[in-house]
Coordinates of C-alpha atoms in Angstrom, one line a residue:
X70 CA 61.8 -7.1 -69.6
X71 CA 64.9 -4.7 -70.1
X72 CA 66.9 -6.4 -73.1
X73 CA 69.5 -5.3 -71.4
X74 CA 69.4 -8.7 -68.7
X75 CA 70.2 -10.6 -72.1
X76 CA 73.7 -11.1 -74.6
X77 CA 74.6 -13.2 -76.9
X78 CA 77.9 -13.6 -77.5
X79 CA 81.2 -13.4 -75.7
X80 CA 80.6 -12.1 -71.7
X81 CA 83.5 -10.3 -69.7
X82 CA 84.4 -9.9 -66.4
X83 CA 86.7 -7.0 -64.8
X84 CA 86.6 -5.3 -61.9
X85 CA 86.8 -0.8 -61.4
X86 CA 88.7 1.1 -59.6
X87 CA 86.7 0.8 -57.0
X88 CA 86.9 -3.2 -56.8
X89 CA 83.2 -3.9 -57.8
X90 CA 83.1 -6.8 -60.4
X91 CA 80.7 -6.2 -63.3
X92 CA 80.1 -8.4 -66.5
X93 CA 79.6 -7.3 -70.2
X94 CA 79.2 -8.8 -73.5
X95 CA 81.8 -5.9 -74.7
X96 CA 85.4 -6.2 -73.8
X97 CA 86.4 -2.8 -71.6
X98 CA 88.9 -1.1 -73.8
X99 CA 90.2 0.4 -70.7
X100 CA 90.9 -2.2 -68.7
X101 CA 91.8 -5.0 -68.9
X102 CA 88.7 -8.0 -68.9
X103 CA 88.6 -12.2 -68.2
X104 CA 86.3 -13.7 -71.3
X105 CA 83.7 -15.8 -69.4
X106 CA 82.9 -19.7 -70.5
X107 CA 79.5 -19.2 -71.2
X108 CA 77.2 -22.6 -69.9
X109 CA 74.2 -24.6 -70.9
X110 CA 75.7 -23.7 -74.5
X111 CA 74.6 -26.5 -76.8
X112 CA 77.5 -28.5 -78.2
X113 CA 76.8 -28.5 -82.0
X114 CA 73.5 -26.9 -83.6
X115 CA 71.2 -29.6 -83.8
X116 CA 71.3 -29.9 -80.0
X117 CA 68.6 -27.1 -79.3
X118 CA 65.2 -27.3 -80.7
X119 CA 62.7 -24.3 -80.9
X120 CA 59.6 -26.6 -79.7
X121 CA 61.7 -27.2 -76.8
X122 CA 59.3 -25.0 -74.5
X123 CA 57.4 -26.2 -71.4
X124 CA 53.7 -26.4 -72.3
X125 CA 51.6 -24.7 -69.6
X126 CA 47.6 -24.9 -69.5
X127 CA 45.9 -21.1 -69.4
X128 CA 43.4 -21.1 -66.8
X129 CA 40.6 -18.7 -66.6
X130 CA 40.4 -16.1 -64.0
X131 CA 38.3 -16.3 -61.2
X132 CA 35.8 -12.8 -61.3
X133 CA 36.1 -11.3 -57.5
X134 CA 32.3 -11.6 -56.4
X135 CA 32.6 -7.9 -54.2
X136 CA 35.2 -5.3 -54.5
X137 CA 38.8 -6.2 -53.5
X138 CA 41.6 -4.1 -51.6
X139 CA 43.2 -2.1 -53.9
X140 CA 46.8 -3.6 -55.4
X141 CA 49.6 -2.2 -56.7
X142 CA 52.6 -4.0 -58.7
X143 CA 55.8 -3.3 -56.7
X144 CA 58.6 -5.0 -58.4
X145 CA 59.3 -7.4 -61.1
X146 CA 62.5 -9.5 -59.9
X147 CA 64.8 -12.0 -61.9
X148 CA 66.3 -14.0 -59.3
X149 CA 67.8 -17.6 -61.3
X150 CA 70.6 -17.6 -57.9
X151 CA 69.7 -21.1 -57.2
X152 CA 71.4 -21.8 -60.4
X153 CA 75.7 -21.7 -59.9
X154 CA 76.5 -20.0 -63.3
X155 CA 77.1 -16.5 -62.7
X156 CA 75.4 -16.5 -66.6
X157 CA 72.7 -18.8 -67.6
X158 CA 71.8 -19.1 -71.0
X159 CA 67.8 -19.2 -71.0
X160 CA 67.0 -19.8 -74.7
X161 CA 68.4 -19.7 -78.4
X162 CA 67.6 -18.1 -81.4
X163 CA 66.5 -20.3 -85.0
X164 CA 65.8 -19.5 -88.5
X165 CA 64.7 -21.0 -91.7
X166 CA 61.2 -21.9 -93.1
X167 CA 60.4 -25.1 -90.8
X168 CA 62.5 -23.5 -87.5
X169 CA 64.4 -25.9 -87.6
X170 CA 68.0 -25.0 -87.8
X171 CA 69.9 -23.4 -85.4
X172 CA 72.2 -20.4 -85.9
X173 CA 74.2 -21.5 -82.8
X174 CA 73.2 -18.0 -81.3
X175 CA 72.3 -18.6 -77.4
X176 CA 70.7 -15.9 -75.0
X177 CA 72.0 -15.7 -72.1
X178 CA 71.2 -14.0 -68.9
X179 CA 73.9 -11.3 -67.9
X180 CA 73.0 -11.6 -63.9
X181 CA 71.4 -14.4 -62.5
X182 CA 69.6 -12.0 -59.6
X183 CA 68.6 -8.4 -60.9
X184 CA 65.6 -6.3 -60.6
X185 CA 63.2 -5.8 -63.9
X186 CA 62.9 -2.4 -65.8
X187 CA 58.9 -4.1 -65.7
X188 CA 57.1 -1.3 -66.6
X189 CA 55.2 -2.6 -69.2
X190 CA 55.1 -5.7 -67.3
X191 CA 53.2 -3.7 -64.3
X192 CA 50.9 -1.9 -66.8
X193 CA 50.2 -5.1 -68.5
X194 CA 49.7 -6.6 -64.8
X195 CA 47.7 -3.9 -63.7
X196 CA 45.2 -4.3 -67.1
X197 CA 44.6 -7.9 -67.0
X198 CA 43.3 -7.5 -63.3
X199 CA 41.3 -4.3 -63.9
X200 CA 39.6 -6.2 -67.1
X201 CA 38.9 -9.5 -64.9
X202 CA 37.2 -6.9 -62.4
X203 CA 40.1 -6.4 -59.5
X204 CA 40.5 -3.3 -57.7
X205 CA 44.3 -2.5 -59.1
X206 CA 46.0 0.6 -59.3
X207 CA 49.0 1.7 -61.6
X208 CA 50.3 5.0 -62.6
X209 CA 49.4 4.4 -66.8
X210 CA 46.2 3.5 -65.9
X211 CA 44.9 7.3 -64.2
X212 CA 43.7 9.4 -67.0
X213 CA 42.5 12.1 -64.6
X214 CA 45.1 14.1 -62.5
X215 CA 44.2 13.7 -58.5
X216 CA 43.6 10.0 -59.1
X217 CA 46.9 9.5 -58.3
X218 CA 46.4 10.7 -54.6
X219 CA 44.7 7.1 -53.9
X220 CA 46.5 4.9 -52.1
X221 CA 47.2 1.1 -51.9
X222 CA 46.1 -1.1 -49.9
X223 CA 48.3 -4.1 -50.8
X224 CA 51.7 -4.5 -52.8
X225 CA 52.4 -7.3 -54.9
X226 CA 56.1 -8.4 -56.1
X227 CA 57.1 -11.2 -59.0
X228 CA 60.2 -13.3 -58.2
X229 CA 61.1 -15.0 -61.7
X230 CA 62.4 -18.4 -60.8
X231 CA 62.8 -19.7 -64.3
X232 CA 62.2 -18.7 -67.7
X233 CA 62.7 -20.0 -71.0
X234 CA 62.5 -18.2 -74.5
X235 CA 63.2 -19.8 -77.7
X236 CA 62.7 -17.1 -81.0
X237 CA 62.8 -18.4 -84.5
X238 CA 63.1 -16.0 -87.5
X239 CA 61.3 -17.5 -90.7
X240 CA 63.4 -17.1 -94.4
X241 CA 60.0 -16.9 -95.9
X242 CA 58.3 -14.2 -93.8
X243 CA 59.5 -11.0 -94.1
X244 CA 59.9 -9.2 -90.5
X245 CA 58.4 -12.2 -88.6
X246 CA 59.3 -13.7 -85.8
X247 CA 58.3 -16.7 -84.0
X248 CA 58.2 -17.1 -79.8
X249 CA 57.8 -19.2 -77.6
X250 CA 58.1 -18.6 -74.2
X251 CA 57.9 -20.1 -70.3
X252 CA 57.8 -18.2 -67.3
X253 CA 57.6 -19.3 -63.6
X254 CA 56.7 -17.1 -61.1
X255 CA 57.1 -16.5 -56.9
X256 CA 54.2 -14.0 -56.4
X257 CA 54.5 -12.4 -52.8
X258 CA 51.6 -10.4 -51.3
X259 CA 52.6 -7.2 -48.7
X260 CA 50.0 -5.5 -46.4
X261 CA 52.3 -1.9 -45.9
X262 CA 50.1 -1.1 -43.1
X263 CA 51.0 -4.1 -40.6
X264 CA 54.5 -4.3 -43.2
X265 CA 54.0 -8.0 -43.8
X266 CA 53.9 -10.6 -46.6
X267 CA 50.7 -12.4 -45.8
X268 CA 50.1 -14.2 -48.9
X269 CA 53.2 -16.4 -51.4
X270 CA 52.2 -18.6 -54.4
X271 CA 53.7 -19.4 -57.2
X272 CA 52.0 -19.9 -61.1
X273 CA 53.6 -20.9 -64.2
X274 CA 52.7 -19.8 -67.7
X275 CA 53.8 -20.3 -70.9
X276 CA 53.0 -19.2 -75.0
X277 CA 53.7 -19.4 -78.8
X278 CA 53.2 -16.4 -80.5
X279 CA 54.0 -14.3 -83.2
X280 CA 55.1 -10.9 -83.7
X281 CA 55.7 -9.1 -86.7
X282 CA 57.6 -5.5 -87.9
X283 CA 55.0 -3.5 -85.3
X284 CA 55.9 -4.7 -81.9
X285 CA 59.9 -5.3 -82.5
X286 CA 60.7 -4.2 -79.2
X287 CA 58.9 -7.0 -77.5
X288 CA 60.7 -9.5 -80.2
X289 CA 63.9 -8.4 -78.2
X290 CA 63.9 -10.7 -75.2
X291 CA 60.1 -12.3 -76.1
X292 CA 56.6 -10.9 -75.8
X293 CA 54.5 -10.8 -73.1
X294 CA 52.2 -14.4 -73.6
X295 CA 54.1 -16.3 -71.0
X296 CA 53.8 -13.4 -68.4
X297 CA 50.0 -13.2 -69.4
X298 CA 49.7 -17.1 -68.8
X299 CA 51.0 -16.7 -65.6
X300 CA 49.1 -13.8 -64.0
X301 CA 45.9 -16.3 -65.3
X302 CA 46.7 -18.6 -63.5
X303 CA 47.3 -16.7 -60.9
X304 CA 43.9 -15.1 -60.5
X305 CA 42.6 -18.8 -60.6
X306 CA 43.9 -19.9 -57.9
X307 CA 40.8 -19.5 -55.1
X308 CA 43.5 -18.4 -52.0
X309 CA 44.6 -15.7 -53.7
X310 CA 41.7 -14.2 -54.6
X311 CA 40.5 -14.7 -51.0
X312 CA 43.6 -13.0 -50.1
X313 CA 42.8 -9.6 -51.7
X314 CA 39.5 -9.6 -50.5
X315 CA 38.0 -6.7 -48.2
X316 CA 36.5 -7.0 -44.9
X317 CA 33.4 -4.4 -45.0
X318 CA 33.1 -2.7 -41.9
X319 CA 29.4 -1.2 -41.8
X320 CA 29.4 2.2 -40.6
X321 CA 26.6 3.9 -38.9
X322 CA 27.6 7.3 -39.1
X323 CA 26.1 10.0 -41.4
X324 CA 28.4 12.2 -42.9
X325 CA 25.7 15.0 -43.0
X326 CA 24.7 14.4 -39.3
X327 CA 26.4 15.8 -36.5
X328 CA 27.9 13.0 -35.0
X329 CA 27.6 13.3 -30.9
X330 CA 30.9 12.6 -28.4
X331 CA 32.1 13.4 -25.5
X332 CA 34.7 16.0 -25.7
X333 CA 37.2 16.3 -22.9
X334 CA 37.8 20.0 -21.3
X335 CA 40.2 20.8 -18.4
X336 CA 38.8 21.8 -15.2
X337 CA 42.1 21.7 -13.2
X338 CA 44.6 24.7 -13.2
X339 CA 47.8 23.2 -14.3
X340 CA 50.7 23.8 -16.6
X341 CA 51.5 22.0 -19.6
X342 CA 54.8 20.2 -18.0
X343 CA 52.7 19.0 -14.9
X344 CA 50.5 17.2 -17.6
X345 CA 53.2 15.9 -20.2
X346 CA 53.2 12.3 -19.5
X347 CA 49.1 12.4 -19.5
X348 CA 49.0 14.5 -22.6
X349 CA 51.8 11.9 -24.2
X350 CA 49.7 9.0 -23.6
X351 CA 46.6 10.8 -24.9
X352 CA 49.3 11.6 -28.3
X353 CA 49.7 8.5 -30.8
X354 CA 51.1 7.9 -34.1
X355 CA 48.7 7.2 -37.1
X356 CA 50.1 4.5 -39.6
X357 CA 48.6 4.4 -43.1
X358 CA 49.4 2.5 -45.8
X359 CA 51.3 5.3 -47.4
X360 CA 53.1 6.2 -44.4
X361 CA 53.0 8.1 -41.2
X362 CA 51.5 11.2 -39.0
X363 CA 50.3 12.0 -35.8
X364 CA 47.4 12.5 -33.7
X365 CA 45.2 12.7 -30.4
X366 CA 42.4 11.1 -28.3
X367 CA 39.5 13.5 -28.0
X368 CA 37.4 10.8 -26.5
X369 CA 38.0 8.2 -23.5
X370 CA 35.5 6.4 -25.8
X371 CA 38.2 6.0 -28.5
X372 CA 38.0 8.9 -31.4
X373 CA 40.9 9.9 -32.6
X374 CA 41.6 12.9 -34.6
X375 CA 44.6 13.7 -37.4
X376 CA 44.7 15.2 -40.9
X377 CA 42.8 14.3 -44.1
X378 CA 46.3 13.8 -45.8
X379 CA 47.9 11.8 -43.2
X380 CA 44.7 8.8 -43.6
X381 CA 44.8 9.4 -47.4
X382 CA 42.2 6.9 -49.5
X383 CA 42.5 4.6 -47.0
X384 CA 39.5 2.7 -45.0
X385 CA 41.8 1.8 -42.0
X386 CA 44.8 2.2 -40.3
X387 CA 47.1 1.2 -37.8
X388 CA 47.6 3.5 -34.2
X389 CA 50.6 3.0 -32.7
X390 CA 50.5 4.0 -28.8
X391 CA 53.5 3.1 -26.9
X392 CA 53.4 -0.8 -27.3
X393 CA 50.2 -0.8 -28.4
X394 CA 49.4 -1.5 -31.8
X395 CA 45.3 -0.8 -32.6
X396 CA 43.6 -1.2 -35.8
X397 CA 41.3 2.2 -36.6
X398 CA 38.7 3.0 -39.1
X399 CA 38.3 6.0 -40.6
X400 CA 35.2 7.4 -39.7
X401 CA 34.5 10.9 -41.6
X402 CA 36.8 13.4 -43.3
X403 CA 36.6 16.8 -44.6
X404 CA 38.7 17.0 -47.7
X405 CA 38.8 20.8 -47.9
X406 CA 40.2 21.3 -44.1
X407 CA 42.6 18.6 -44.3
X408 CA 41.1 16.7 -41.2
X409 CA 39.8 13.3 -40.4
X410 CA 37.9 11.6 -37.3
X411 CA 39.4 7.9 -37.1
X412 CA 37.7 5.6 -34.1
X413 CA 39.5 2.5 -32.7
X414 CA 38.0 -1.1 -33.1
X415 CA 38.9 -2.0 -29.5
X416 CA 39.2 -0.4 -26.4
X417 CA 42.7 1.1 -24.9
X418 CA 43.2 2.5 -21.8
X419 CA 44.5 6.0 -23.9
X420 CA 43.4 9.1 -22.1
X421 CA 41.8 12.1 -24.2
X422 CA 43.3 15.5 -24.0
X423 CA 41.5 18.4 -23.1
X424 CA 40.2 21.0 -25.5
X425 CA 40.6 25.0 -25.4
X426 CA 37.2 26.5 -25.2
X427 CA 38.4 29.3 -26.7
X428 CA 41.3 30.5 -29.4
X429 CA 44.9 31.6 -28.3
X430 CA 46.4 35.0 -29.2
X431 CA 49.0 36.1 -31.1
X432 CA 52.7 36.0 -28.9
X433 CA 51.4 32.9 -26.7
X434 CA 53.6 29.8 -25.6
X435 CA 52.3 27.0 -27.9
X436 CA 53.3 23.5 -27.6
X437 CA 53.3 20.6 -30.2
X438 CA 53.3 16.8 -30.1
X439 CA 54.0 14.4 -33.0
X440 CA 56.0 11.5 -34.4
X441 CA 58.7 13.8 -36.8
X442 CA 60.2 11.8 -39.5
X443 CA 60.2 8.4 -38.4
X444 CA 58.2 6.4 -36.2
X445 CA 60.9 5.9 -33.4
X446 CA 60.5 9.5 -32.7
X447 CA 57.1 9.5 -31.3
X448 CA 55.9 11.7 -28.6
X449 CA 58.6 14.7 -29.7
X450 CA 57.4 17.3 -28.1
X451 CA 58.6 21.3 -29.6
X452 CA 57.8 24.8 -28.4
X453 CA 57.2 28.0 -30.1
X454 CA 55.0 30.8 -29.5
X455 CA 52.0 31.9 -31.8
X456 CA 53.5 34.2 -34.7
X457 CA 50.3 35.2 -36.2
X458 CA 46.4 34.6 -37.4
X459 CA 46.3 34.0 -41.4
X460 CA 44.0 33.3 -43.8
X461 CA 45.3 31.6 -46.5
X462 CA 44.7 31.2 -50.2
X463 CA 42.4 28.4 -49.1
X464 CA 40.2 31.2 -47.6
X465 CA 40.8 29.1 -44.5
X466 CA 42.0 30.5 -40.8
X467 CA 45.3 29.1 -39.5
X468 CA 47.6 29.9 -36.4
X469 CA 50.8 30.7 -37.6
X470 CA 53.8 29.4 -35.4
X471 CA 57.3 29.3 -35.7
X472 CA 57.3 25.5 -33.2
X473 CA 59.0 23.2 -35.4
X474 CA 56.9 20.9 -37.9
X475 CA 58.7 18.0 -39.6
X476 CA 56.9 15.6 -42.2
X477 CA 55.2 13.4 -39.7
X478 CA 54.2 16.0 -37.5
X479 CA 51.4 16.7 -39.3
X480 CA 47.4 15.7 -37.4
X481 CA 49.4 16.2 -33.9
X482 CA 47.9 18.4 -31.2
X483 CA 49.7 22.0 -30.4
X484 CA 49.2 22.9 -26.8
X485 CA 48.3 26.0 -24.7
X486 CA 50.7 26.5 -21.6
X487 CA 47.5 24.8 -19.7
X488 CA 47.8 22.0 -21.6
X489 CA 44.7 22.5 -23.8
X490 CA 44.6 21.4 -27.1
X491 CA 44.2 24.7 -29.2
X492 CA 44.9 23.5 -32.7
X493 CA 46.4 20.4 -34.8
X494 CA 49.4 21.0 -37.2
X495 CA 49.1 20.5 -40.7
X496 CA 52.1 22.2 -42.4
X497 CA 55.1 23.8 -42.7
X498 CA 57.3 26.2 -45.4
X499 CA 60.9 24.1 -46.4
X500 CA 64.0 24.9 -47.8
X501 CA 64.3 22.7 -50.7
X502 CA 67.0 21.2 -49.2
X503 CA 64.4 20.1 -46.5
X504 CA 65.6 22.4 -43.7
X505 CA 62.1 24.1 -42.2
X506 CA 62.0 28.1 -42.2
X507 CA 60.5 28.3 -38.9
X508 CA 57.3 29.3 -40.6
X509 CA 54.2 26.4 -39.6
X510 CA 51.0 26.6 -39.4
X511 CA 48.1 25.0 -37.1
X512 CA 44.5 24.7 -37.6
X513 CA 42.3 25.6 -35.0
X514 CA 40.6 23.1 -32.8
X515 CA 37.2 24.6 -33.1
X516 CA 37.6 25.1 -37.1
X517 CA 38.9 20.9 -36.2
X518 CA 35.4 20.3 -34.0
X519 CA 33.3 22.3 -36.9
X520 CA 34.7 20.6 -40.3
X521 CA 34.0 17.2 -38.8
X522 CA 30.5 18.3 -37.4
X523 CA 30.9 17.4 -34.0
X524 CA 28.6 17.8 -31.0
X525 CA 29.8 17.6 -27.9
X526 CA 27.3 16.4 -25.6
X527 CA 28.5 17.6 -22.3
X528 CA 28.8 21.2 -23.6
X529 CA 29.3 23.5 -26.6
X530 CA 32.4 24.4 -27.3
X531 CA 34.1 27.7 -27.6
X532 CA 30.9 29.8 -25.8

């Protein structure tokens, strides 16, 4: 926890230029400061005593019996607001042989509502779970770069609600220090793909340790054993563990198998605007748990297509289709062409669009559909032509365009002036300011059909 939360002396109040308020345990020497009565001080020395610590039982953790959902530690929050002291003194600070005398020194809490520097509290976090055999991911813990492109399926915050730490330096023990410690803990469980809490407990822990000249950073506020308590108890409780657990959805689709559908192709003769409100129900937003992109029906029997990037790690995520909200698995991706086949777990009325059966040339009208930037601004609909035909580093075939793309954009459909689907969006060149250079570029909708190994079963595509 950052030491800096904590003082022990004298606190000051004074406000900036700017008429924030902010507290110190150093007078301002440019301004002038109001010296705070500090509370909960005790009135002589003998009044505190070091064993005054709430004793918490350590419960053992419960071992998940299949994988869970992957977690990741969000925060680590002090919030002590339902107190009225502006600073609370949580603890005091001892010496002598026996710990039994007081050297009147009290700790106090700087701001009774402040977020953690936690980091070592979230590696720490993050360890315990991984050694009890949870599914949990934090940044310390990758040793292998691309690990980091995984992606969450579940936050987790702590909400400190009280805490207590008592330290005792021994005269007779060189560089030792004694503490003991209590913590108690809001825990609140967040599902970023629907964006709710659906889980809050609370656990208490507590600890007496020592700590000598190798860890003095931890000495500082108090070590990690109450924290540890806590997450134990934690893990036992039987709801929480249910909580992370993972619905298996059995999949019979084979990777290395063409997987048949029915593709959609236009037989009508008629222009892209004549179609836009067909075309913008067939166009959807893809929520994931890491955030946003677009995509397209290419089914009436619910398949979905978008990029590899845009689903991430995840197993499932959310399609957002007017009012419609529709939870989708993801059924195969291909990695190396950034695209992914997602299918919806319940029928929706959502028309497919219809798919070019052949490429577009260079100086053609193009078309795109997407949800740039923010969700609000679904079914956006831009026009370009096609600049050019590239391959890229990747070795890969791409349409060039200069239609806008915006972050978000990305696994929409790009359009022929018929209203065919010729291609998908995947990226763009930015200022690094953010401001696009008109430079985007589209994979094709056969390379699209091809990576993902699918066979139409009406027709082949592209003859």
């Amino acid at each position: 926890m950052a030491v800096t939360l904590t003082v022990e002396a004298g606190v000051y109040r004074w406000t900036d230029a700017n008429g924030k308020v902010h507290f110190g345990d150093r007078r301002p020497n440019d301004r002038d400061a109001t010296s705070i009565d500090l509370p909960d001080a005790p009135k002589n020395s003998n009044s505190a005593s070091f064993s005054n610590i709430r004793k918490v039982a350590t419960n053992d953790p419960i071992k998940p019996a299949e994988k869970t959902r992957l977690l990741k530690f969000s925060k680590i929050i002090i919030d002590l607001s339902d107190s009225d002291k502006v600073v609370k003194a949580i603890g005091y600070r001892f010496y002598g042989a026996t710990c039994t005398s007081s050297s009147n020194s009290t700790v106090y809490l700087k701001h009774n509502h402040a977020e953690v520097n936690g980091n070592a509290y979230k590696t720490h976090f993050a360890k315990l779970l991984h050694d009890n055999g949870y599914n949990v991911l934090d940044d310390e813990l990758l040793i292998f770069s691309g690990m980091e492109s995984q992606s969450e399926e579940l936050q987790i915050a702590a909400v400190i609600k009280a805490i207590k730490i008592n330290s005792c330096r021994r005269n007779n023990v060189a560089d030792q220090v004694e503490v003991g410690d209590y913590i108690r803990v809001d825990w609140k469980l967040y599902d970023p793909l629907n964006r709710e809490i659906i889980y809050e407990t609370t656990s208490e822990g507590s600890s007496h340790e020592t700590y000598g000249k190798n860890n003095p950073v931890e000495v500082e506020f108090g070590g990690l054993g109450a924290f540890d308590s806590a997450v134990k108890n934690l893990l036992s409780q039987s709801d929480f563990v249910a909580a992370l657990g993972r619905k298996e959805r059995k999949s019979n689709v084979n990777s290395d198998k063409p997987l048949t559908i029915k593709l959609s192709h236009s037989r009508k003769k008629l222009s892209f605007t004549d179609q836009i409100e067909q075309i913008k129900a067939g166009t959807v937003t893809v929520r994931s748990p890491h955030g946003h992109g677009s995509g397209f029906m290419i089914s009436n029997d619910g398949y979905v297509i978008t990029n590899a990037h845009v689903v991430g790690k995840a197993s499932e995520v959310l399609i957002l289709a007017g009012e419609q909200r529709i939870k989708a698995h993801i059924i195969r991706q291909n990695i190396h062409r950034d695209v992914a086949l997602v299918k919806l777990d319940e029928s929706a009325p959502l028309p497919a669009l219809s798919l070019a059966r052949k490429g577009i040339g260079v100086g053609h009208s193009v078309y795109l559909i997407g949800t740039p930037l923010d969700e609000s601004l679904g079914h956006t609909v831009t026009r370009g032509i096609i600049s050019a035909e590239r391959r890229m580093e990747d070795a890969q075939r791409y349409y060039q365009t200069d239609a806008a793309v915006n972050p978000g954009n990305s696994g929409g459909p790009a359009l022929s002036e018929q209203g065919e689907v010729i291609g998908i969006a995947v990226s763009g060149l930015f200022y690094s300011s953010g401001g696009s250079l008109n430079i985007n570029f589209l994979i094709p909708i056969d390379e699209v059909i091809s990576a993902l190994q699918i066979q139409d079963v009406s027709e082949s595509l592209f003859k």
